[in-house]
CSV table of C-alpha atoms and ligand atoms in Angstrom, one decimal:
chain,number,residue,atom,x,y,z
A,1,MET,CA,-105.5,44.8,-10.8
A,2,LYS,CA,-101.8,44.5,-11.8
A,3,ILE,CA,-100.5,47.2,-14.1
A,4,LEU,CA,-97.2,47.5,-15.9
A,5,SER,CA,-96.3,51.1,-16.6
A,6,ILE,CA,-93.9,52.8,-18.9
A,7,GLU,CA,-92.5,56.3,-18.9
A,8,THR,CA,-90.3,57.8,-21.6
A,9,SER,CA,-91.4,61.4,-22.0
A,10,CYS,CA,-88.1,63.1,-21.3
A,11,ASP,CA,-84.8,61.8,-20.0
A,12,GLU,CA,-86.0,59.3,-17.5
A,13,THR,CA,-86.6,55.8,-18.7
A,14,ALA,CA,-88.9,54.0,-16.2
A,15,VAL,CA,-90.8,50.8,-15.9
A,16,ALA,CA,-93.0,49.9,-12.9
A,17,ILE,CA,-95.4,47.2,-11.8
A,18,ILE,CA,-98.1,48.1,-9.3
A,19,ASN,CA,-100.9,46.2,-7.8
A,20,ALA,CA,-103.9,48.6,-7.5
A,21,THR,CA,-107.1,48.0,-5.5
A,22,GLY,CA,-110.1,50.1,-4.4
A,23,LYS,CA,-112.1,53.0,-5.7
A,24,GLU,CA,-111.0,56.6,-6.6
A,25,THR,CA,-111.7,57.6,-3.0
A,26,ASP,CA,-109.9,54.8,-1.3
A,27,ALA,CA,-107.4,53.3,-3.8
A,28,LEU,CA,-104.4,51.5,-2.5
A,29,PHE,CA,-101.2,50.9,-4.5
A,30,GLN,CA,-98.5,48.4,-3.9
A,31,VAL,CA,-95.3,49.0,-5.9
A,32,GLU,CA,-94.1,45.5,-6.8
A,33,GLY,CA,-91.4,46.5,-9.3
A,34,ASP,CA,-89.8,49.9,-10.0
A,35,ALA,CA,-86.9,50.3,-12.3
A,36,LEU,CA,-85.8,53.8,-13.4
A,37,TYR,CA,-82.7,55.0,-15.3
A,38,SER,CA,-81.9,58.7,-15.5
A,39,GLN,CA,-80.1,59.8,-18.6
A,40,ALA,CA,-79.2,63.2,-17.1
A,41,SER,CA,-75.5,62.7,-17.1
A,42,LYS,CA,-75.5,61.8,-20.8
A,43,HIS,CA,-77.3,65.0,-21.7
A,44,ALA,CA,-75.1,67.2,-19.4
A,45,GLN,CA,-72.6,67.9,-22.2
A,46,TYR,CA,-75.4,69.4,-24.3
A,47,GLY,CA,-76.7,71.6,-21.5
A,48,GLY,CA,-80.2,70.1,-21.8
A,49,VAL,CA,-82.1,67.1,-23.2
A,50,TYR,CA,-81.0,66.2,-26.7
A,51,PRO,CA,-84.1,64.4,-28.2
A,52,THR,CA,-82.3,62.0,-30.5
A,53,LEU,CA,-80.0,60.8,-27.7
A,54,ALA,CA,-83.0,60.5,-25.4
A,55,LYS,CA,-84.7,58.3,-27.9
A,56,ARG,CA,-81.7,56.1,-28.4
A,57,GLU,CA,-81.1,55.7,-24.7
A,58,HIS,CA,-84.8,54.7,-24.1
A,59,ALA,CA,-84.4,52.1,-26.7
A,60,ARG,CA,-81.3,50.8,-25.1
A,61,ASN,CA,-82.6,50.7,-21.6
A,62,LEU,CA,-86.3,49.6,-21.8
A,63,VAL,CA,-85.7,45.9,-22.0
A,64,PRO,CA,-83.2,45.7,-19.1
A,65,LEU,CA,-85.5,47.9,-17.0
A,66,LEU,CA,-88.5,45.7,-17.9
A,67,LYS,CA,-86.6,42.6,-16.8
A,68,SER,CA,-85.5,44.2,-13.6
A,69,ALA,CA,-89.0,45.4,-12.7
A,70,LEU,CA,-90.4,41.9,-13.5
A,71,LYS,CA,-87.7,40.3,-11.4
A,72,GLU,CA,-88.4,42.5,-8.5
A,73,ALA,CA,-92.1,41.7,-8.7
A,74,SER,CA,-91.3,38.0,-8.9
A,75,LEU,CA,-92.8,37.8,-12.3
A,76,LEU,CA,-89.7,36.9,-14.3
A,77,SER,CA,-89.7,33.2,-15.0
A,78,ASN,CA,-87.2,32.0,-17.6
A,79,THR,CA,-89.1,29.6,-19.8
A,80,GLU,CA,-89.4,29.4,-23.5
A,81,HIS,CA,-92.2,31.4,-24.9
A,82,THR,CA,-93.0,30.9,-28.5
A,83,ILE,CA,-93.7,34.1,-30.4
A,84,SER,CA,-95.6,33.3,-33.6
A,85,LYS,CA,-94.1,34.3,-36.9
A,86,GLU,CA,-97.0,36.8,-37.4
A,87,LYS,CA,-96.3,38.4,-34.1
A,88,GLN,CA,-92.6,38.6,-34.8
A,89,VAL,CA,-93.3,40.4,-38.1
A,90,PHE,CA,-95.7,42.8,-36.4
A,91,ILE,CA,-93.1,43.7,-33.8
A,92,GLU,CA,-90.3,44.2,-36.4
A,93,LYS,CA,-92.5,46.5,-38.4
A,94,LEU,CA,-93.7,48.4,-35.3
A,95,LEU,CA,-90.2,49.0,-33.9
A,96,TYR,CA,-88.2,49.3,-37.1
A,97,ARG,CA,-87.3,52.9,-36.3
A,98,GLU,CA,-86.4,52.3,-32.7
A,99,ASP,CA,-82.7,51.6,-32.8
A,100,GLY,CA,-82.6,47.8,-32.6
A,101,LEU,CA,-85.4,47.6,-30.0
A,102,ALA,CA,-87.3,45.0,-32.0
A,103,GLN,CA,-84.5,42.4,-31.8
A,104,LYS,CA,-84.0,43.2,-28.0
A,105,VAL,CA,-87.8,42.7,-27.4
A,106,LEU,CA,-88.1,39.5,-29.4
A,107,GLN,CA,-85.0,38.0,-27.9
A,108,ALA,CA,-85.9,38.8,-24.3
A,109,LEU,CA,-89.6,37.9,-24.6
A,110,GLN,CA,-88.9,34.5,-26.2
A,111,ASN,CA,-87.3,33.6,-22.8
A,112,ILE,CA,-89.9,35.1,-20.5
A,113,GLU,CA,-93.2,33.5,-19.6
A,114,LYS,CA,-96.2,35.7,-19.9
A,115,PRO,CA,-96.5,37.5,-16.6
A,116,SER,CA,-99.8,37.9,-14.8
A,117,ILE,CA,-100.3,41.5,-15.7
A,118,ASP,CA,-103.8,42.9,-16.6
A,119,ALA,CA,-102.9,46.1,-18.6
A,120,ILE,CA,-100.0,48.3,-19.7
A,121,ALA,CA,-100.2,52.0,-18.9
A,122,VAL,CA,-97.9,54.2,-21.0
A,123,THR,CA,-97.2,57.9,-21.2
A,124,TYR,CA,-98.2,59.1,-24.7
A,125,GLY,CA,-97.7,62.8,-24.1
A,126,PRO,CA,-96.8,65.5,-23.5
A,127,GLY,CA,-93.1,65.4,-23.9
A,128,LEU,CA,-90.4,65.0,-26.5
A,129,GLU,CA,-92.1,63.2,-29.3
A,130,PRO,CA,-89.2,60.9,-30.4
A,131,ALA,CA,-88.8,59.9,-26.8
A,132,LEU,CA,-92.5,59.3,-26.3
A,133,TRP,CA,-92.7,57.1,-29.5
A,134,VAL,CA,-90.2,54.6,-28.1
A,135,GLY,CA,-92.4,54.1,-25.0
A,136,VAL,CA,-95.7,53.9,-26.9
A,137,ASN,CA,-94.3,51.4,-29.4
A,138,PHE,CA,-92.6,49.3,-26.7
A,139,ALA,CA,-96.0,49.2,-24.9
A,140,ARG,CA,-97.7,48.1,-28.1
A,141,ALA,CA,-95.1,45.4,-28.7
A,142,LEU,CA,-95.5,43.9,-25.1
A,143,ALA,CA,-99.3,44.2,-25.4
A,144,HIS,CA,-99.1,42.3,-28.7
A,145,ILE,CA,-97.0,39.5,-27.4
A,146,TRP,CA,-98.9,39.1,-24.2
A,147,ASP,CA,-102.4,39.9,-25.5
A,148,ILE,CA,-103.2,42.6,-22.9
A,149,PRO,CA,-104.8,46.0,-23.3
A,150,ILE,CA,-103.0,49.4,-23.3
A,151,ILE,CA,-104.0,52.4,-21.3
A,152,PRO,CA,-102.5,55.7,-22.8
A,153,VAL,CA,-101.8,58.1,-20.0
A,154,ASN,CA,-101.3,61.9,-20.0
A,155,HIS,CA,-98.0,62.6,-18.1
A,156,LEU,CA,-99.4,65.7,-16.5
A,157,GLU,CA,-102.4,63.8,-15.0
A,158,GLY,CA,-99.7,61.5,-13.7
A,159,HIS,CA,-98.1,64.3,-11.8
A,160,MET,CA,-101.5,65.3,-10.4
A,161,ILE,CA,-102.3,61.8,-9.2
A,162,ALA,CA,-98.8,61.5,-7.7
A,163,SER,CA,-99.7,64.4,-5.4
A,164,ALA,CA,-103.0,62.9,-4.4
A,165,VAL,CA,-101.5,59.8,-2.8
A,166,HIS,CA,-99.4,59.5,0.3
A,167,SER,CA,-96.9,56.9,1.3
A,168,THR,CA,-98.2,54.4,3.9
A,169,SER,CA,-95.0,52.5,4.6
A,170,GLU,CA,-91.5,53.5,5.4
A,171,ASP,CA,-90.0,51.8,2.4
A,172,GLY,CA,-92.1,54.1,0.1
A,173,ARG,CA,-93.6,51.0,-1.7
A,174,THR,CA,-97.2,51.4,-0.7
A,175,PHE,CA,-99.5,54.4,-1.3
A,176,ALA,CA,-103.0,55.3,-0.5
A,177,VAL,CA,-105.2,58.0,-2.0
A,178,GLN,CA,-105.8,60.9,0.4
A,179,GLU,CA,-109.1,62.5,0.7
A,180,VAL,CA,-109.5,64.9,-2.2
A,181,ALA,CA,-112.4,67.2,-2.1
A,182,PHE,CA,-113.5,69.0,-5.3
A,183,PRO,CA,-113.3,71.6,-6.8
A,184,MET,CA,-109.6,71.3,-6.9
A,185,LEU,CA,-106.8,73.5,-8.2
A,186,GLY,CA,-103.5,72.1,-9.3
A,187,LEU,CA,-100.1,73.8,-9.9
A,188,ILE,CA,-97.9,71.7,-12.2
A,189,ILE,CA,-94.3,72.9,-12.2
A,190,SER,CA,-91.9,70.8,-14.2
A,191,GLY,CA,-89.2,70.9,-16.9
A,192,GLY,CA,-91.8,71.2,-19.6
A,193,HIS,CA,-94.7,72.9,-17.9
A,194,THR,CA,-95.9,75.6,-15.6
A,195,GLU,CA,-99.7,75.4,-15.4
A,196,ILE,CA,-102.6,76.1,-13.1
A,197,VAL,CA,-105.4,73.6,-13.6
A,198,HIS,CA,-108.9,73.6,-12.3
A,199,THR,CA,-111.1,70.5,-11.9
A,200,THR,CA,-114.3,69.2,-10.4
A,201,GLU,CA,-113.5,65.5,-10.9
A,202,TRP,CA,-110.6,63.3,-11.9
A,203,GLY,CA,-110.2,63.0,-15.6
A,204,SER,CA,-111.6,66.4,-16.7
A,205,TYR,CA,-109.4,69.5,-16.5
A,206,ALA,CA,-109.4,73.2,-17.4
A,207,VAL,CA,-106.0,74.9,-17.7
A,208,ILE,CA,-106.6,78.4,-16.3
A,209,GLY,CA,-103.0,79.7,-16.4
A,210,SER,CA,-99.8,78.7,-18.1
A,211,THR,CA,-96.4,80.0,-19.0
A,212,ARG,CA,-96.0,82.2,-22.1
A,213,ASP,CA,-92.4,81.1,-22.7
A,214,ASP,CA,-90.0,79.0,-20.6
A,215,SER,CA,-91.3,76.6,-17.9
A,216,ILE,CA,-90.1,77.2,-14.4
A,217,GLY,CA,-87.9,74.0,-14.6
A,218,GLU,CA,-86.2,75.4,-17.7
A,219,ALA,CA,-85.6,78.6,-15.8
A,220,PHE,CA,-83.9,76.7,-13.0
A,221,ASP,CA,-81.8,74.7,-15.4
A,222,LYS,CA,-80.8,77.7,-17.5
A,223,VAL,CA,-79.9,79.9,-14.5
A,224,ALA,CA,-77.9,77.0,-13.1
A,225,ARG,CA,-76.0,76.8,-16.4
A,226,ILE,CA,-75.3,80.6,-16.2
A,227,LEU,CA,-73.9,79.9,-12.7
A,228,ASP,CA,-71.8,77.0,-14.1
A,229,VAL,CA,-73.9,74.3,-12.5
A,230,PRO,CA,-74.2,71.3,-14.9
A,231,TYR,CA,-77.5,70.0,-16.3
A,232,PRO,CA,-80.0,69.3,-14.7
A,233,GLY,CA,-79.1,72.2,-12.5
A,234,GLY,CA,-82.5,72.6,-10.7
A,235,PRO,CA,-81.7,70.5,-7.6
A,236,ARG,CA,-78.1,71.8,-7.2
A,237,LEU,CA,-79.2,75.4,-7.8
A,238,SER,CA,-81.6,74.9,-5.0
A,239,GLU,CA,-78.8,73.8,-2.7
A,240,LEU,CA,-76.8,76.8,-3.6
A,241,ALA,CA,-79.8,79.0,-2.8
A,242,GLN,CA,-80.0,77.4,0.6
A,243,GLU,CA,-76.3,78.2,1.2
A,244,GLY,CA,-77.0,81.8,0.1
A,245,ARG,CA,-79.9,82.1,2.6
A,246,ASN,CA,-77.7,80.7,5.4
A,247,THR,CA,-75.0,83.3,4.6
A,248,LEU,CA,-77.5,86.1,4.6
A,249,SER,CA,-78.9,85.1,7.9
A,250,THR,CA,-75.5,85.3,9.5
A,251,ARG,CA,-73.6,88.0,7.7
A,252,PRO,CA,-75.9,90.3,5.8
A,253,ALA,CA,-75.3,93.9,4.6
A,254,HIS,CA,-71.9,93.9,2.8
A,255,LEU,CA,-72.4,90.6,1.1
A,256,THR,CA,-75.6,91.6,-0.7
A,257,LYS,CA,-73.6,94.4,-2.3
A,258,ASN,CA,-73.9,94.1,-6.1
A,259,ILE,CA,-76.6,91.4,-5.9
A,260,GLN,CA,-79.6,93.4,-7.2
A,261,LYS,CA,-83.1,92.3,-6.9
A,262,LEU,CA,-84.4,90.2,-9.8
A,263,PRO,CA,-87.7,91.0,-11.5
A,264,ARG,CA,-90.8,89.0,-10.4
A,265,PRO,CA,-92.2,88.5,-14.0
A,266,MET,CA,-95.9,89.0,-14.4
A,267,ILE,CA,-96.5,89.2,-10.7
A,268,ARG,CA,-98.9,92.1,-11.3
A,269,SER,CA,-100.5,90.9,-14.5
A,270,ASN,CA,-104.1,90.5,-13.9
A,271,ASP,CA,-104.2,86.9,-15.1
A,272,LEU,CA,-102.9,83.5,-14.1
A,273,ASP,CA,-100.1,83.3,-16.7
A,274,PHE,CA,-96.4,83.1,-16.1
A,275,SER,CA,-93.2,84.1,-17.9
A,276,PHE,CA,-89.8,82.9,-16.9
A,277,SER,CA,-87.5,83.7,-19.8
A,278,GLY,CA,-86.9,87.4,-18.7
A,279,ILE,CA,-85.7,86.4,-15.3
A,280,LYS,CA,-83.0,84.1,-16.8
A,281,THR,CA,-81.8,87.0,-19.0
A,282,ALA,CA,-81.8,89.3,-15.9
A,283,VAL,CA,-79.5,86.7,-14.2
A,284,LEU,CA,-77.3,86.6,-17.2
A,285,TYR,CA,-76.9,90.4,-17.3
A,286,MET,CA,-76.2,90.5,-13.5
A,287,VAL,CA,-73.5,87.9,-13.9
A,288,GLN,CA,-72.0,89.7,-16.9
A,289,GLY,CA,-72.1,92.9,-14.9
A,290,LEU,CA,-70.3,91.4,-12.0
A,291,GLY,CA,-67.5,90.1,-14.2
A,292,GLU,CA,-66.0,87.3,-12.1
A,293,VAL,CA,-68.5,85.7,-9.8
A,294,ASN,CA,-67.2,84.2,-6.6
A,295,ASN,CA,-68.9,81.3,-4.8
A,296,THR,CA,-70.6,83.5,-2.3
A,297,GLN,CA,-72.1,85.6,-5.0
A,298,ARG,CA,-73.3,82.5,-6.8
A,299,THR,CA,-75.1,81.3,-3.7
A,300,LEU,CA,-76.7,84.8,-3.3
A,301,ILE,CA,-77.8,85.0,-6.9
A,302,ALA,CA,-79.3,81.5,-6.6
A,303,ALA,CA,-81.2,82.5,-3.4
A,304,GLU,CA,-82.5,85.7,-5.1
A,305,PHE,CA,-83.6,83.7,-8.1
A,306,GLU,CA,-85.4,81.1,-6.0
A,307,GLU,CA,-87.1,83.7,-4.0
A,308,ALA,CA,-88.2,85.6,-7.1
A,309,VAL,CA,-89.8,82.6,-8.8
A,310,THR,CA,-91.4,81.5,-5.6
A,311,ASP,CA,-92.9,85.0,-5.0
A,312,VAL,CA,-94.5,84.7,-8.4
A,313,LEU,CA,-95.8,81.2,-7.8
A,314,LEU,CA,-97.4,82.2,-4.5
A,315,THR,CA,-99.0,85.3,-5.8
A,316,LYS,CA,-100.6,83.3,-8.7
A,317,VAL,CA,-101.7,80.6,-6.3
A,318,THR,CA,-103.5,83.2,-4.1
A,319,GLN,CA,-105.1,84.8,-7.2
A,320,ALA,CA,-106.2,81.5,-8.6
A,321,LEU,CA,-107.9,80.5,-5.3
A,322,GLU,CA,-109.6,83.9,-5.2
A,323,LEU,CA,-111.0,83.4,-8.7
A,324,HIS,CA,-111.8,79.7,-8.3
A,325,PRO,CA,-112.5,78.9,-4.6
A,326,SER,CA,-111.4,75.3,-4.2
A,327,LYS,CA,-111.3,72.7,-1.5
A,328,THR,CA,-108.0,71.0,-2.4
A,329,PHE,CA,-104.8,72.4,-3.9
A,330,ILE,CA,-102.3,70.0,-5.3
A,331,LEU,CA,-98.7,70.7,-6.3
A,332,GLY,CA,-97.1,68.5,-8.9
A,333,GLY,CA,-94.2,68.1,-11.3
A,334,GLY,CA,-90.5,67.7,-10.9
A,335,VAL,CA,-89.9,71.2,-9.5
A,336,SER,CA,-92.2,70.3,-6.6
A,337,ALA,CA,-89.2,68.4,-5.3
A,338,ASN,CA,-87.9,71.9,-4.4
A,339,THR,CA,-87.9,72.3,-0.6
A,340,TYR,CA,-88.0,76.1,-0.5
A,341,ILE,CA,-91.0,76.3,-2.8
A,342,LYS,CA,-92.8,73.6,-0.9
A,343,GLU,CA,-92.1,75.2,2.5
A,344,ARG,CA,-93.3,78.6,1.4
A,345,LEU,CA,-96.4,77.2,-0.1
A,346,GLN,CA,-97.1,75.2,3.1
A,347,HIS,CA,-96.5,78.3,5.1
A,348,LEU,CA,-99.0,80.3,2.9
A,349,PHE,CA,-101.7,77.7,3.4
A,350,LYS,CA,-101.1,77.5,7.1
A,351,GLU,CA,-101.2,81.2,7.7
A,352,GLU,CA,-103.6,82.5,5.1
A,353,ILE,CA,-105.6,79.9,3.2
A,354,HIS,CA,-107.7,77.9,5.7
A,355,THR,CA,-110.5,76.8,3.5
A,356,CYS,CA,-108.4,74.7,1.2
A,357,THR,CA,-106.1,71.7,1.8
A,358,LEU,CA,-102.7,71.6,0.3
A,359,ARG,CA,-101.3,68.3,-1.0
A,360,VAL,CA,-97.7,67.9,-2.1
A,361,PRO,CA,-96.2,64.7,-3.6
A,362,THR,CA,-93.9,62.5,-1.6
A,363,GLN,CA,-90.3,63.0,-2.7
A,364,ASN,CA,-90.0,59.7,-4.6
A,365,LEU,CA,-93.0,60.6,-6.8
A,366,SER,CA,-92.1,64.2,-7.5
A,367,THR,CA,-89.9,63.9,-10.5
A,368,ASP,CA,-90.7,61.7,-13.5
A,369,ASN,CA,-91.4,58.0,-12.7
A,370,ALA,CA,-93.5,55.1,-14.0
A,371,VAL,CA,-95.3,54.5,-10.7
A,372,MET,CA,-97.5,57.6,-11.1
A,373,ILE,CA,-98.3,56.5,-14.7
A,374,GLY,CA,-99.5,53.1,-13.4
A,375,MET,CA,-101.6,54.8,-10.7
A,376,THR,CA,-103.1,57.1,-13.3
A,377,GLY,CA,-103.8,54.2,-15.6
A,378,TYR,CA,-105.7,52.6,-12.7
A,379,PHE,CA,-107.8,55.7,-12.2
A,380,MET,CA,-108.6,55.7,-15.9
A,381,HIS,CA,-109.6,52.0,-15.7
A,382,LEU,CA,-112.0,53.0,-12.8
A,383,ARG,CA,-113.5,55.7,-15.0
A,384,ASN,CA,-114.1,53.0,-17.7
A,385,GLU,CA,-112.0,54.9,-20.2
A,386,ALA,CA,-111.5,53.1,-23.4
A,387,THR,CA,-108.4,50.9,-23.6
A,388,TYR,CA,-106.4,50.2,-26.7
A,389,THR,CA,-105.3,46.9,-28.2
A,390,SER,CA,-101.8,46.5,-29.8
A,391,THR,CA,-103.3,46.7,-33.3
A,392,ASP,CA,-105.1,50.0,-32.7
A,393,THR,CA,-103.4,53.1,-33.8
A,394,LEU,CA,-101.8,54.9,-30.9
A,395,SER,CA,-99.7,58.0,-31.4
A,396,ALA,CA,-97.3,59.8,-29.2
A,397,ILE,CA,-98.5,63.4,-28.9
A,398,GLY,CA,-95.7,65.8,-27.9
A,399,ASN,CA,-98.0,68.7,-27.1
A,400,LEU,CA,-100.8,66.8,-25.6
A,401,LYS,CA,-103.0,69.0,-23.4
A,402,LEU,CA,-104.8,68.3,-20.2
A,403,GLN,CA,-108.5,68.5,-20.8
B,1,LIG,O1,-91.4,66.5,-14.0
B,1,LIG,P1,-89.9,66.4,-14.3
B,1,LIG,O2,-89.1,65.3,-13.7
B,1,LIG,O3,-89.8,66.3,-15.9
B,1,LIG,C1,-90.7,66.9,-16.7
B,1,LIG,O4,-91.8,66.4,-16.9
B,1,LIG,O5,-90.3,68.0,-17.3
B,1,LIG,O6,-89.3,67.8,-14.0
B,1,LIG,C2,-87.9,68.0,-14.3
B,1,LIG,C3,-87.5,69.4,-13.8
B,1,LIG,C4,-86.1,69.8,-14.3
B,1,LIG,O7,-86.1,71.1,-14.8
B,1,LIG,C5,-85.3,69.8,-12.9
B,1,LIG,O8,-84.3,70.7,-12.9
B,1,LIG,C6,-86.4,70.3,-12.0
B,1,LIG,O9,-87.6,69.6,-12.4
B,1,LIG,N1,-86.2,70.0,-10.6
B,1,LIG,C7,-85.9,70.9,-9.6
B,1,LIG,C8,-85.7,70.2,-8.4
B,1,LIG,N2,-85.7,68.9,-8.7
B,1,LIG,C9,-86.0,68.7,-10.0
B,1,LIG,N3,-86.0,72.2,-9.7
B,1,LIG,C10,-85.7,72.9,-8.6
B,1,LIG,N4,-85.5,72.3,-7.4
B,1,LIG,C11,-85.4,71.0,-7.3
B,1,LIG,N5,-85.2,70.4,-6.1
B,2,LIG,ZN1,-92.7,65.3,-15.5
C-alpha cells in the first residue's frame, strides 16, 4: 500500500511517501519520498514557536515539499490534469483561510498526473491548532482532486510507532517492525508532551502519567534560552551538558563551586506525574545569583539540568513498571533524540530491568517527521479503522488525547 503522509503539528512541515506491506507484527516500510522543512530558524527571534507564523510557513512550503516528495518517489509526471470547475470551487472554499494555498494547490495539481497513491495520512492533533488545520485541509484538497481516502493520525501514536520500527538499511530508507510484546509502556517526551502510556494493543491507550505544567522539551528550550542558547535550544543544551560532564570528569572540585544542585521535581510524589516549570525557575534564580555566567558555568548548569530531568524520568519509569509490569517499553518524541537520556535509560534496563525490552527510535525518526505519520496510517488501515473522504468533516484538534 502506498501512503502519502503530511505532518504540520508544530514547526516542521513534512510530506512523505511510503510503501507499506505486511501485518502489524511483520510490517515493512520503504520510504520512497521524504521532504521536510524545519521552520526553527524563523521562530528563533520569538524564542519559541509563533503559531500564526507556523501556519503561514506551512501554507508556503507544503506544495514545494509535495512536489519534491513525489519527484523523489518517481511519481511526478508533468502532464495536464483537468480539475473540474466543481472541484476548483471546493478547494477554494476549503482553503480560503490558508494564506493563498488554494491557488498554489490548483496551479500545481493542474500540471501533475494523479500519482498511484492509495491513501493520505495526516496529523490532525495534538499540536498547534492553526498549524494542524493547514495540513488537514491540504490533505482534504489532495484527496478531493485525486479521489483517495484520508486517514487522520494522532501525532503521539506516530511517535510510538516510530519507536517500534528499526532501520534495516544503511541509508535509513527501509524500516521493519520489531517484535513488540504486550503489555507495553511508552514514555513520550517532546516539545508538547511528557506522558507515560500503557497499552495492551496498538490503537488503544491509557495515559497513566503526564506533566502538570511544562513539557520536558519546553524545559530544555526555556533553560537553553536562560543560558543564551537560541530556539530550539534542546539539542544545543544537550551538547553543552556533555561539555560540562567532560569538564567535571577531568577537573572537578573548584569548578562546581557556585553550581548548586537543582531540584528533581516530583521525584518522590507517589504518582506518575511530572512537573518541569519549577526547575526552569530554579535555573533562572541560579543564573541571576551568579551574576555573570561564564562558559564553563553554562556547561555545568546544563549538565546539572540534564541530570536532574533524567533522574526524574528514570524514577518514574521504574515506578511505572512496578505498577504496570510490561514486556516492552518504548521511548518516543523529539526529546528521545537526547543521547544522555537514551544512554541512562539503556543502562537502567541493562542493569535493573530484565523482564522488559526497551525500544528507542532511530535518530531520523525521533523528532517530528511525516514518515512516522505514514507508518501509523498503515497500522490504522490494518486495524480497519474508518477512513475519511474529502467531503467528510475532518477537524484539527489541538488537544487531541491518546486513547
Ligand atoms: O517531537 P518533537 O519534534 O515536536 C513536538 O511534537 O513537540 O519535539 C521537539 C522537542 C523540542 O523541545 C526540542 O528542543 C527537543 O524536542 N529536542 C531535544 C533534543 N532534540 C530535540 N531536547 C533535548 N535533547 C535533544 N537532543
Ligand atoms: Zn512530536
